Structures are given as structure tokens and as C-alpha cells.
Coordinates of C-alpha atoms and ligand atoms in Angstrom, one line a residue:
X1 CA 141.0 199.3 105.5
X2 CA 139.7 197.6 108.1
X3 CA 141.2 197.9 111.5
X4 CA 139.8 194.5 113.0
X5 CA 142.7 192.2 111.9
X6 CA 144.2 188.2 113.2
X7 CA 146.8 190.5 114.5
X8 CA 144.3 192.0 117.2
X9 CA 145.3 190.4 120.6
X10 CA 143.0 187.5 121.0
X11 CA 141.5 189.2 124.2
X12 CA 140.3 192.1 122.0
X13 CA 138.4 190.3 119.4
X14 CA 136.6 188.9 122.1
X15 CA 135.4 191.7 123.3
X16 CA 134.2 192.6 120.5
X17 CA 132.5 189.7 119.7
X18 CA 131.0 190.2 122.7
X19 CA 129.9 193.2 122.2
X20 CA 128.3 193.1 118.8
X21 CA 128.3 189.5 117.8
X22 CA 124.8 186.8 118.1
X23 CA 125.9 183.7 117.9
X24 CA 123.9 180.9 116.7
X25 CA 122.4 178.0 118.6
X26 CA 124.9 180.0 121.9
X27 CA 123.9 181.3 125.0
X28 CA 126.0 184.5 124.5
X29 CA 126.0 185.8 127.7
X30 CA 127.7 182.4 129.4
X31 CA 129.8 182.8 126.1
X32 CA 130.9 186.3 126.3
X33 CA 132.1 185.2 130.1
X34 CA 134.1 182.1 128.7
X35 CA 136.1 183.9 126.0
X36 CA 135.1 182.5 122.6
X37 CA 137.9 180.7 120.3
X38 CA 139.0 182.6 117.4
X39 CA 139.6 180.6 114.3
X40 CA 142.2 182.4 112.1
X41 CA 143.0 179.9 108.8
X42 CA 142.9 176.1 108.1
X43 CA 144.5 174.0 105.7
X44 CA 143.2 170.6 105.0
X45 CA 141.7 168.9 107.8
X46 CA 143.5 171.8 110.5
X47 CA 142.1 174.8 111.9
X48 CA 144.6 177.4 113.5
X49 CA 143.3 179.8 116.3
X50 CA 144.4 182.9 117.5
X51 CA 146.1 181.4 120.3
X52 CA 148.3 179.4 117.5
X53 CA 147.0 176.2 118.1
X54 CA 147.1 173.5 115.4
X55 CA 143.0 172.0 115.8
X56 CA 142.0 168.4 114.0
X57 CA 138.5 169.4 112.4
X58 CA 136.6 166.1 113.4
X59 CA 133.3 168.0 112.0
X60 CA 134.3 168.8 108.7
X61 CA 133.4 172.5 110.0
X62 CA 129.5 171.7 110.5
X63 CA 129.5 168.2 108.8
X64 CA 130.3 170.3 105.3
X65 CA 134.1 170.7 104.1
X66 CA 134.2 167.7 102.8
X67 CA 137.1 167.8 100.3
X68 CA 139.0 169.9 102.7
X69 CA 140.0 173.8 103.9
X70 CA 141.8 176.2 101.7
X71 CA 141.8 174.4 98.1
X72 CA 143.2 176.8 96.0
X73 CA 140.9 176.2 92.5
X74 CA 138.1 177.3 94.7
X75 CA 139.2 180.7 95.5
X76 CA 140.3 181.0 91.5
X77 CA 136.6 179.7 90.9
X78 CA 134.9 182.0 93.1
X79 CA 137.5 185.2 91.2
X80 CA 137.0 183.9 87.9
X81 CA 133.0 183.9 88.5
X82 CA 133.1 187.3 90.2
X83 CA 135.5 189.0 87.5
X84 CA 132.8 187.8 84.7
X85 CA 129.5 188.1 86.2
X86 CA 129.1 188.8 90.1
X87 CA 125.5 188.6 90.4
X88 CA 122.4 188.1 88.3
X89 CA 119.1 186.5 89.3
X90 CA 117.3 183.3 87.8
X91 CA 113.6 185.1 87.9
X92 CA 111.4 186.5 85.2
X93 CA 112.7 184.5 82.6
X94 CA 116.6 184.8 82.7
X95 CA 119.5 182.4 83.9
X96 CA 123.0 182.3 83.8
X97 CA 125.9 179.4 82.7
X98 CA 126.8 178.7 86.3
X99 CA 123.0 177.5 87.3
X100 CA 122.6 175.9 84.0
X101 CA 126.0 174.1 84.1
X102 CA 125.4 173.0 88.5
X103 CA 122.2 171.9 87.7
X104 CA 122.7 169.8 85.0
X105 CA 125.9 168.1 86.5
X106 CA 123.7 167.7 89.7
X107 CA 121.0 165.8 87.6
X108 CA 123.8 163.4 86.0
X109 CA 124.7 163.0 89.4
X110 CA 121.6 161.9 91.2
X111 CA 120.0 158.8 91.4
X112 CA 116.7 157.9 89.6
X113 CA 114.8 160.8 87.3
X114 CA 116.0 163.3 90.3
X115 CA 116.5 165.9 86.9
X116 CA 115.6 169.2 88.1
X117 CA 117.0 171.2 90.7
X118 CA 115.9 174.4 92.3
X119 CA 118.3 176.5 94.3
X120 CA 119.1 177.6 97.9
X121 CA 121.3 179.4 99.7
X122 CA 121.4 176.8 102.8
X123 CA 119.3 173.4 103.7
X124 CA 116.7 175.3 105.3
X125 CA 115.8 177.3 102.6
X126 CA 115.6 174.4 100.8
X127 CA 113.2 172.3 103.1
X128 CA 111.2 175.2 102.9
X129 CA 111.5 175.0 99.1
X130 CA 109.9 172.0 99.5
X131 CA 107.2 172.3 101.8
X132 CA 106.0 174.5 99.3
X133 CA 106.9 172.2 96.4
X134 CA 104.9 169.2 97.4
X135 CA 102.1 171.1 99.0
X136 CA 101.9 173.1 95.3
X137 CA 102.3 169.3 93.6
X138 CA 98.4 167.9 95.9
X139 CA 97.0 171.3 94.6
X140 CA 97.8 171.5 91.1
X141 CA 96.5 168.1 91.2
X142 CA 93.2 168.6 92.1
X143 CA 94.0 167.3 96.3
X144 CA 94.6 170.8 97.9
X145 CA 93.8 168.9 101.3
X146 CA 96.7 166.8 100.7
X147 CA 99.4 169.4 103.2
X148 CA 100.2 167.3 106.3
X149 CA 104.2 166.6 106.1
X150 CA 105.4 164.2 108.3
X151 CA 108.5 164.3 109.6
X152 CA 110.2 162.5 113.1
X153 CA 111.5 163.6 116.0
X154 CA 114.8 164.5 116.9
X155 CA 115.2 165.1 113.3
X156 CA 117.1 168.0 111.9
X157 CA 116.1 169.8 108.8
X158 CA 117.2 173.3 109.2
X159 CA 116.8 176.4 111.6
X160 CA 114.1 178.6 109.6
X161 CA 110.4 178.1 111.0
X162 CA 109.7 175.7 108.2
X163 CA 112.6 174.0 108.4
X164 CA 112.6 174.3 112.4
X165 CA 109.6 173.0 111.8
X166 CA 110.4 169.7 109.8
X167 CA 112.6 169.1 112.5
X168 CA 112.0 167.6 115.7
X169 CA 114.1 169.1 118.3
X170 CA 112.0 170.7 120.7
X171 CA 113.9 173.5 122.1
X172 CA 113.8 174.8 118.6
X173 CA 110.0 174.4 118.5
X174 CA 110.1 176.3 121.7
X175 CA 112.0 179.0 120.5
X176 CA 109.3 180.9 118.6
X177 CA 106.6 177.8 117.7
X178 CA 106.1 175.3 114.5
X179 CA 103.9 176.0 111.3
X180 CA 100.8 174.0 111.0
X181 CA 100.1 171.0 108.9
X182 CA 103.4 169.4 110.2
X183 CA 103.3 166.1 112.8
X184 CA 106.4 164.2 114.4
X185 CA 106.9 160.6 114.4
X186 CA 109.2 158.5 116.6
X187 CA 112.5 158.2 115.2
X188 CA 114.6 154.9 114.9
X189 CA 117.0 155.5 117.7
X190 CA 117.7 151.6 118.9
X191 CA 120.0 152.6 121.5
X192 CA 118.0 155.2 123.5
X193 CA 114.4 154.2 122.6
X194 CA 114.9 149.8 121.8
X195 CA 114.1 148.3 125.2
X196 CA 114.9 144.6 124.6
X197 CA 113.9 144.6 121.2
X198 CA 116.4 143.6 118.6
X199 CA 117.4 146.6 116.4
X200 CA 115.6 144.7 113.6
X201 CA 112.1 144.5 115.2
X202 CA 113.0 148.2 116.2
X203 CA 113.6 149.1 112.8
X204 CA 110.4 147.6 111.9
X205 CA 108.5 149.2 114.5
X206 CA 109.3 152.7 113.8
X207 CA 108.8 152.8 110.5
X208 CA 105.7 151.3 110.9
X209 CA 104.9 154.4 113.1
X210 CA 104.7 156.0 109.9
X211 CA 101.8 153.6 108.5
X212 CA 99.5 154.5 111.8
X213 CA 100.1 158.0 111.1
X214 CA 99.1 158.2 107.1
X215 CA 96.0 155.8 108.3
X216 CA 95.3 158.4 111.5
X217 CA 95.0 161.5 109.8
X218 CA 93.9 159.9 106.4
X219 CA 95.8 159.1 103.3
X220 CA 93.9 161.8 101.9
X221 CA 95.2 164.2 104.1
X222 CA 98.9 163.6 104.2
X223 CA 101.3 165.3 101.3
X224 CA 104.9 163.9 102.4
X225 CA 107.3 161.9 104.4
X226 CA 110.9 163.4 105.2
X227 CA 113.9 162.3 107.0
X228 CA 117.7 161.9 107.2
X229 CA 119.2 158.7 105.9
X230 CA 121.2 159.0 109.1
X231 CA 120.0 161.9 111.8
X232 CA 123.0 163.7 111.7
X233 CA 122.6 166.5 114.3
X234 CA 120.3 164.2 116.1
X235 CA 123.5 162.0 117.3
X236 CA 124.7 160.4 114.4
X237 CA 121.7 158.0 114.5
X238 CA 122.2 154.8 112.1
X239 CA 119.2 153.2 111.3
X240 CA 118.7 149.8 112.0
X241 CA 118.7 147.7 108.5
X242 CA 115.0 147.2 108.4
X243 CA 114.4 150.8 109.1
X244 CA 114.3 152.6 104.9
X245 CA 112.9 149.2 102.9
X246 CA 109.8 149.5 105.1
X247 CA 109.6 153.2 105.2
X248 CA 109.9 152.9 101.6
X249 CA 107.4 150.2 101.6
X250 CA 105.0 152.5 103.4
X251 CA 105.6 155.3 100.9
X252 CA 105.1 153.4 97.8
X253 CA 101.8 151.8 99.0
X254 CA 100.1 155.2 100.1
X255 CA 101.3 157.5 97.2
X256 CA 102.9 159.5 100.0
X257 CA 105.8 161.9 98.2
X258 CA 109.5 161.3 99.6
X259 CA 111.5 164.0 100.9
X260 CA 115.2 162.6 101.7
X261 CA 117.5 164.9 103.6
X262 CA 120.9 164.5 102.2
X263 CA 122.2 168.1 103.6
X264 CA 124.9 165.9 105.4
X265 CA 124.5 162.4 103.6
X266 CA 125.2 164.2 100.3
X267 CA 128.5 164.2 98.2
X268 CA 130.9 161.3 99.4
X269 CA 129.5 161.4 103.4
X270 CA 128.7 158.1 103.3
X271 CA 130.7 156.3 100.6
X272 CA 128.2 156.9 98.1
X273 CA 127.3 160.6 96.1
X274 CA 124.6 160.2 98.2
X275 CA 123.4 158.5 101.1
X276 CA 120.1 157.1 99.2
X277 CA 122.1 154.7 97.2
X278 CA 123.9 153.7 100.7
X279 CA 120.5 152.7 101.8
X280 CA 118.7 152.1 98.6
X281 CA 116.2 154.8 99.0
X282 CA 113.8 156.3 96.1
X283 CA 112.9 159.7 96.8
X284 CA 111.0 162.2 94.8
X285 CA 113.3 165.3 96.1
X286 CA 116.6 165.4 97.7
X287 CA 117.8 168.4 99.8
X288 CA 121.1 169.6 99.2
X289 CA 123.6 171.9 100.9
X290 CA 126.6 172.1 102.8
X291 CA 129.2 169.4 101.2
X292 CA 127.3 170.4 97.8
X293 CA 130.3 173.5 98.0
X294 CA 132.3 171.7 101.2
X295 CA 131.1 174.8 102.6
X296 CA 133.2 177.5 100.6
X297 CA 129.9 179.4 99.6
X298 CA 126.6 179.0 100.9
X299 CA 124.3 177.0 98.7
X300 CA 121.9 174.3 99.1
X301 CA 119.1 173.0 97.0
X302 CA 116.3 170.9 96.0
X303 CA 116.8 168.3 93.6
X304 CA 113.4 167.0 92.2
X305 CA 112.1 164.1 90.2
X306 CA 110.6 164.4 86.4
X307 CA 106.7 164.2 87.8
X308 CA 106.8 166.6 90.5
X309 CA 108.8 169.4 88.0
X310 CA 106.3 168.6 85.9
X311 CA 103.1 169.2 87.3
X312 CA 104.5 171.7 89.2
X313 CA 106.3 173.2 86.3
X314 CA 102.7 173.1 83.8
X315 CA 100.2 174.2 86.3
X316 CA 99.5 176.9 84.1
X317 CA 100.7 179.8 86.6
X318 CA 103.5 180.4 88.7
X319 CA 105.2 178.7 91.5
X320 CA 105.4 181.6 93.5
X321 CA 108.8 180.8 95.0
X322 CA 112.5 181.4 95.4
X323 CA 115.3 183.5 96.6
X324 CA 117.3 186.7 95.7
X325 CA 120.3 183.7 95.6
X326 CA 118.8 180.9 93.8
X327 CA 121.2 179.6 91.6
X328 CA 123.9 182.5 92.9
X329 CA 126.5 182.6 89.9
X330 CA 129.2 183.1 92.4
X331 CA 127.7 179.9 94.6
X332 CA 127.0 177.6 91.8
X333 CA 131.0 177.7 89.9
X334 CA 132.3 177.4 93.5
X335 CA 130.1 174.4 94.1
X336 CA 131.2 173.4 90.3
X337 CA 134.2 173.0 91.2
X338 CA 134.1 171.2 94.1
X339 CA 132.0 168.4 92.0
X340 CA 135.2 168.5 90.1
X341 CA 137.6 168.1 92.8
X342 CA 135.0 165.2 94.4
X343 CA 134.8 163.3 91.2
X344 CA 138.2 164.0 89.3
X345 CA 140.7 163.1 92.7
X346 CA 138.4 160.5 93.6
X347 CA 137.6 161.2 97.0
X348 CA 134.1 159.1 97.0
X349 CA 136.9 156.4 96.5
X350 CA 138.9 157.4 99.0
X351 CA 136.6 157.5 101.4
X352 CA 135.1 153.8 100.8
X353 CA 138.7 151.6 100.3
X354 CA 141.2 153.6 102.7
X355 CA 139.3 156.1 105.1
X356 CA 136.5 154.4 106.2
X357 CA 138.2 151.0 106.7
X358 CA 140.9 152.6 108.6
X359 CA 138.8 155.0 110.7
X360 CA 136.3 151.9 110.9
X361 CA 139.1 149.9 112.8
X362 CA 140.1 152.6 115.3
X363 CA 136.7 153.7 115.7
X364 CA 135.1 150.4 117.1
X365 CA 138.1 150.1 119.0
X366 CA 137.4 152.6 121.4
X367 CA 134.8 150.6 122.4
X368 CA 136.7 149.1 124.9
X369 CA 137.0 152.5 127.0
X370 CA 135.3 151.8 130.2
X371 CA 132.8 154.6 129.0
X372 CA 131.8 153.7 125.4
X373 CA 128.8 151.6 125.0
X374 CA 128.1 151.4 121.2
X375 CA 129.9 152.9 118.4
X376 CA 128.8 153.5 115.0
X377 CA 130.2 154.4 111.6
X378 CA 129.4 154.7 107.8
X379 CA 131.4 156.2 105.6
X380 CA 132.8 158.9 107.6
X381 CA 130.3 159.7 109.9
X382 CA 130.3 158.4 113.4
X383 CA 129.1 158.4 116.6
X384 CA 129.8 156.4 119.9
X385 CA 127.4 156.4 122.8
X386 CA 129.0 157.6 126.9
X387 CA 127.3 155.3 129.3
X388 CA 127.4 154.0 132.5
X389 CA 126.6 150.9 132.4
X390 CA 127.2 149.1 128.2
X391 CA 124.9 145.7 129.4
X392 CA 121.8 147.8 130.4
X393 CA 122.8 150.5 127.7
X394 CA 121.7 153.2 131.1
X395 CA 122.1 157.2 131.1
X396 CA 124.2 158.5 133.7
X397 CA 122.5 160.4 136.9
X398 CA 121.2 164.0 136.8
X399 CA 121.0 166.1 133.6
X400 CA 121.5 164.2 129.9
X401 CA 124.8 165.4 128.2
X402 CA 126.9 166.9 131.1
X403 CA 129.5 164.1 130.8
X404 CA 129.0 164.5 126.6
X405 CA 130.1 168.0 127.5
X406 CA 132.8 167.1 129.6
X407 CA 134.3 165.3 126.8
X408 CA 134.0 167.7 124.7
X409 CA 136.0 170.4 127.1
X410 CA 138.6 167.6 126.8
X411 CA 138.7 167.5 123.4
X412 CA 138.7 171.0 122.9
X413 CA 141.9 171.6 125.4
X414 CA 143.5 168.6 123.1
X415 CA 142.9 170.4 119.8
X416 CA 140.5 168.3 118.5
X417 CA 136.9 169.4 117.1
X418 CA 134.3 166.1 118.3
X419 CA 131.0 167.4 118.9
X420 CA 128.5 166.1 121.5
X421 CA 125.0 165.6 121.6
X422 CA 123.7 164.5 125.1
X423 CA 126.0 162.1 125.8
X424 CA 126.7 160.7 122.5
X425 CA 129.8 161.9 120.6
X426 CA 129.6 162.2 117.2
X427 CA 132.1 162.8 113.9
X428 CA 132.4 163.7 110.5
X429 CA 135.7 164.4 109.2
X430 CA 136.6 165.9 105.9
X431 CA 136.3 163.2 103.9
X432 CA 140.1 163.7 102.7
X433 CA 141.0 162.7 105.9
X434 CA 144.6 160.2 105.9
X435 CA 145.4 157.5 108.1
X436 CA 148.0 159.3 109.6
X437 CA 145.5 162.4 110.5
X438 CA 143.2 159.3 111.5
X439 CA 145.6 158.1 113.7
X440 CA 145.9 162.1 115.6
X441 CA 142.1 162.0 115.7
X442 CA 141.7 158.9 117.7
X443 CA 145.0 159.7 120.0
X444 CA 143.2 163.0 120.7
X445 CA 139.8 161.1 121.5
X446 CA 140.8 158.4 123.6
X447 CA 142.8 161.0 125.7
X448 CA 139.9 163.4 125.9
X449 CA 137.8 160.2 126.9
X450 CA 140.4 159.2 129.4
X451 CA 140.9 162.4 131.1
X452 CA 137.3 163.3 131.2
X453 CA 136.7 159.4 132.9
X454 CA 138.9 160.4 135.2
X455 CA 137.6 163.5 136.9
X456 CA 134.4 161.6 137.2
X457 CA 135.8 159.0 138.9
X458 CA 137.5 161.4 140.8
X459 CA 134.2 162.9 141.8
X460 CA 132.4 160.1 142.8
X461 CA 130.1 160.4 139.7
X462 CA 131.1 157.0 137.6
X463 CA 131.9 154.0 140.0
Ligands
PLP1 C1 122.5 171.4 108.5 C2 121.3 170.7 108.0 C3 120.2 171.4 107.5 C4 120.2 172.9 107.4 O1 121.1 173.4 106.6 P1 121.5 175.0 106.8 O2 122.5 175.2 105.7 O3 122.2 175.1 108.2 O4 120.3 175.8 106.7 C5 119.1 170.7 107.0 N1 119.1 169.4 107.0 C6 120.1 168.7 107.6 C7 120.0 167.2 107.6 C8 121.2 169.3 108.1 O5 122.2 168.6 108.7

């Protein structure tokens, strides 16, 4: 039996975390000197520490337990699955119910002739997936030339080196390099990036990047597009309206395959399955993940249209591709399930007619905190933007995202999960999320905001 137990003294499970624990995306040194918080259970929207504390989960975990902690038909899913077949592969010619059974409810699911899925264990593997997918798709069809992916920066796709790679945050790039045959376009970020432009013509503007680039490097040359519907870890970046149709535009005209990132936007986020049909987006593959299981077992995916399986599928030899876990029995009746809980209870529902428009309200509200310059919503993903001055939308003095942390410390020490990036605070709350745990989740932000305004004002650093 293992010795390492809750009941440890919180003290002593840091220390050996410390000790013998990476962290990801963590500067583990400054960590180990902190203390780090031990999470012990959660139940619905609440986390529990070690310490005892009752936490609101603002993140949905990382932007992936969407229907909720500890749902008991899960754990009887993931036993059932494990009593009658643990493990077998999908190579070689075999499968197994579970794969067929996710696959084909993930096809009724998706928009469009999105019919054929092939399995992850995360969103990164998946991207990768399909860097390989469309690249295989311009060779089978006679344009092997045809590789360059195009992608935006300050995206997030994933932490592999493909995936890392799609993306375009650069201290991931700098952390080990990029693959070839992958280029970085500006990304529709109105508030930081607009100048006096309307977020319309900014819209416009950016998409339109994506037109100089195909005609730069030669329609001849370039294989795909990919982004977020909304850049999640980016900031919770909402695209202006004329953002997609022209992107879309753009990729319809020039043949160019469309890769839409729906890790986050995926299952109920934004008050649609996915957050395509929010903004009426036709892709050719959708990447899957985290909500796909609300985060009870690690799987993601690629969800492909009927010409790309195709080709890919009759190029007379293999696609030389996949993953001990494709398709992972135990994975795919967890993530079953979960489609069964999102659909049967309604929770798409939910999250359009009472969650959003109550969250919606509050949300906007805070706007009037001397320190909020824009906030944003859909569905239940949000973000609101710290600044000193809201008229000339300015950053505040010395380095970007030290009053974002701040607020986050606050937030923390109130028992609320509301991540920052920079200075721009973002959320994404299980999407089962009532009113009344609404209600907690602003009480806890506005005092957070309040109490972190007031030790800069208290420093001199915010007149
Ligand atoms: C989280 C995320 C990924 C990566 O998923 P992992 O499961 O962490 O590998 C990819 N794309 C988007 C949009 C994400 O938010």
C-alpha cells in the first residue's frame, strides 16, 4: 500500500513534490520555495486542498471539466470498461466497441461530412495528427510541395514540438525550437493590437493577413490554415465578427485545408457542441480533447471530413501514424459517457438559456471596477482586460502581467481558480455552473480585483 496518502501533513507532500516532481509550464525551483497547493477531491464546480479549503474552479480544471468533478457514472464507466477489456490497440487491422461506438457518436455529432475520427490521447497529439494528415492529403494527391501550415501567433495548439509548433507563443518556441514548414500570422487581438481601427476593420485586416501570406509563399506551396475559434490560452481572445467569414472566404478561394481547434471550444464551451457552429465555420478537421471526457481520462482527437479520409484512407499504402492509445478502450466509454451526461441532462442547454445569461450580466458588470477595461464572454468563456487607463485601452508601467498576477494571488488567497495571462483575466467554468455558484464566483473576483487595486494604489503604482 502506498504510504504517500491526503493524510500526509501538507508540509510533507511538498517536499516531496519538491523533491521528485516537474511541473509543467512552472519554474520549479521558485515553486519548491513557495510551497505548492495540494488538491485532495472536488465535487462539482469545488476543489478541496489539503489545507481544507473549499476552491470555486473558475477554469473548469484547464478549460476541460465541463459537466463537472466527481460524476459518479464515470468512475462506473471507466470499471465497467476495465473489468471487460482494459486495453487493446486499434493497429494491424483490429478495433474494439468503445472506438467504434465514440467515433460514430462523435460523427453524428459534428457538423458538415466531419465522419471520421482518429484518436489521441491529448490535443497535441492530435495537431500533430494532423500535420501529418493534411501534409499526407497534398502528397497522395500528386502536390507533395503543398506542407507550409499556417497558423497565428499567440495561438495555442498544444505543448509537443508540432503542436508547440502550430502555436505561437514564443517562449515555447524558445524552449527547444519549431519544425519547419510552419509560419505565424498576426492574430485578431482588437484590444492589444487595433489602434483606432474599429474591431470590424480589424477583423478584416487580420484575416486578410492570411491572403498575403498564401499569395507570399505561393498557393502552391501552402497545405493548411489552423486556429482557435476563440484563442483560449492566448487570453480568451474573441474575434471580432468579421474575423471567420473572411478567413473562411480566404480558405474557400485558395483550396487551402481548414484545421479548427476546438480542444477548448468543443462540447457545450460556447453554447453550441462546438464552437464552429457558434461562428459558422466549415472545417475539413476538428481537433478534439479535453471537454471531449471533461477531463476524467485523457483523450483527444481528430475529427476529419469524408475527402480527406478518403484520399488519405485509398492512397494505396499506409498512413504511417498513430499512438499506443488511439482509441484507448478505457478513454473512449469514459468519454462515452460524458456525451451522455452532455446531451441527456442537457447541459449545452443550460449553458445557453440560464448560465450564460446570468454570468453574462455579472460579468460585464465588473466593468465598472476602476481597473477593467473590456470584458468579454460567450458561452462560458471569458475574459476581462486590467488596464490603466480604459479610454486609451494603455498597459501599465514595467513588465506585462505583474498586476494579472497580482490578481491572481488575490484570487487564490479568496478560494477562487481565475487564471491570468499578462494582464488579462480569463474564465471558463464548468459549464454546470448555477447562478448561485455564479454569484460566489463574481463575489470572489470583484474582491480579489478590489484588494489587488488597492495595494497598487497603495504603492504608488495606479494613480
Ligand atoms: C489545451 C489545448 C491544446 C493541447 O491539448 P493537450 O491535451 O494539453 O495536449 C491544443 N489546442 C488548444 C486550443 C488547447 O487549448
Amino acid at each position: 500500500m502506498n504510504k504517500i496518502t491526503n493524510h500526509l501533513p501538507t508540509a510533507e507532500l511538498q517536499a516531496l513534490d519538491a523533491a521528485h516532481h516537474m511541473h509543467p509550464f512552472t519554474s520549479d525551483g521558485e515553486l519548491a520555495k513557495k510551497g505548492v497547493r495540494v488538491i485532495t477531491g472536488a465535487k462539482g464546480v469545488w476543489l478541496k486542498d489539503s489545507e481544507g479549503n473549499k476552491i470555486i474552479d473558475a477554469m473548469a480544471g484547464l478549460w476541460c471539466v465541463n459537466i463537472g468533478y466527481g460524476r459518479h457514472e464515470l468512475a462506473q464507466a471507466a470499471a465497467r470498461q476495465i473489468e471487460e477489456l482494459s486495453y487493446y490497440n486499434t493497429f494491424f487491422m483490429t478495433t474494439h466497441v468503445p472506438a467504434i461506438a465514440l467515433a460514430a457518436k462523435l460523427a453524428e455529432l459534428a457538423p458538415g461530412d466531419l465522419n471520421h475520427v482518429f484518436f489521441a490521447s491529448s490535443g497535441s497529439e492530435a495537431n500533430d495528427t494532423n500535420i501529418r494528415l493534411v501534409r499526407r492529403y497534398w502528397d497522395v494527391k500528386g502536390q507533395p510541395e503543398k506542407r507550409v501550415i499556417i497558423a497565428r501567433k499567440n495561438g495555442y495548439h498544444g505543448s509537443t514540438m508540432g503542436g508547440g509548433s502550430l502555436g505561437g507563443m514564443a517562449p515555447i518556441h524558445a524552449t527547444g525550437g519549431i519544425i519547419d514548414g510552419i509560419v505565424h500570422i498576426g492574430q485578431p487581438h482588437w484590444w492589444a493590437e487595433g489602434g483606432d481601427m474599429t474591431p470590424e476593420e480589424f477583423g478584416l485586416l487580420r484575416a486578410r493577413e492570411l491572403e498575403e501570406k498564401i499569395l507570399e509563399l505561393g498557393v502552391d506551396k501552402v497545405a493548411a490554415f489552423i486556429g482557435e475559434p476563440v484563442q483560449g490560452a492566448g487570453g480568451v481572445i474573441i474575434p471580432p465578427s468579421t474575423y471567420w467569414p473572411e478567413i473562411q472566404r480566404i480558405c474557400d478561394k485558395y483550396g487551402i485545408l481548414l484545421i479548427v481547434d476546438e480542444v477548448i471550444t468543443g462540447f457545450g464551451r460556447t453554447g453550441n457542441w462546438f464552437g464552429s457552429q457558434t461562428y459558422n465555420i466549415k472545417p475539413h478537421i476538428m481537433t478534439i480533447a479535453k471537454g471531449l471526457s471533461s477531463g476524467y481520462q485523457p483523450i483527444g482527437g481528430s475529427i476529419v471530413c469524408d475527402e480527406i479520409a478518403h484520399v488519405v484512407g485509398n492512397a494505396g499504402d499506409d498512413f504511417n501514424h498513430g499512438y499506443t492509445y488511439s482509441g484507448h478502450p478505457v478513454a473512449a466509454a469514459v468519454a462515452l459517457e460524458n456525451l451522455r451526461i452532455l446531451e441527456e441532462e442537457n447541459i449545452i442547454g443550460h449553458v445557453r438559456d440560464v448560465a450564460h445569461p446570468y454570468l453574462a450580466e455579472r460579468w460585464h458588470a465588473l466593468k465598472d471596477h476602476p481597473m477593467v477595461g473590456e470584458t468579454n464572454l460567450v458561452g462560458l468563456m471569458g475574459s476581462l482586460v486590467l488596464t490603466p487607463n480604459k479610454e486609451t485601452r494603455a498597459k501599465f508601467a514595467g513588465k506585462q502581467g505583474t498586476v494579472g498576477f497580482r490578481v491572481r494571488e488575490r484570487c487564490f488567497k479568496n478560494n477562487l481558480i481565475m487564471r491570468h495571462v499578462y494582464d488579462r483575466m480569463i474564465i471558463s467554468p464548468p459549464l454546470v455552473i448555477t447562478p448561485e455558484e455564479i454569484d460566489v464566483l463574481i463575489a470572489r473576483a470583484k474582491l480579489s480585483l478590489d484588494e489587488a487595486y488597492k495595494s497598487l494604489v497603495e504603492e504608488g503604482l495606479f494613480k
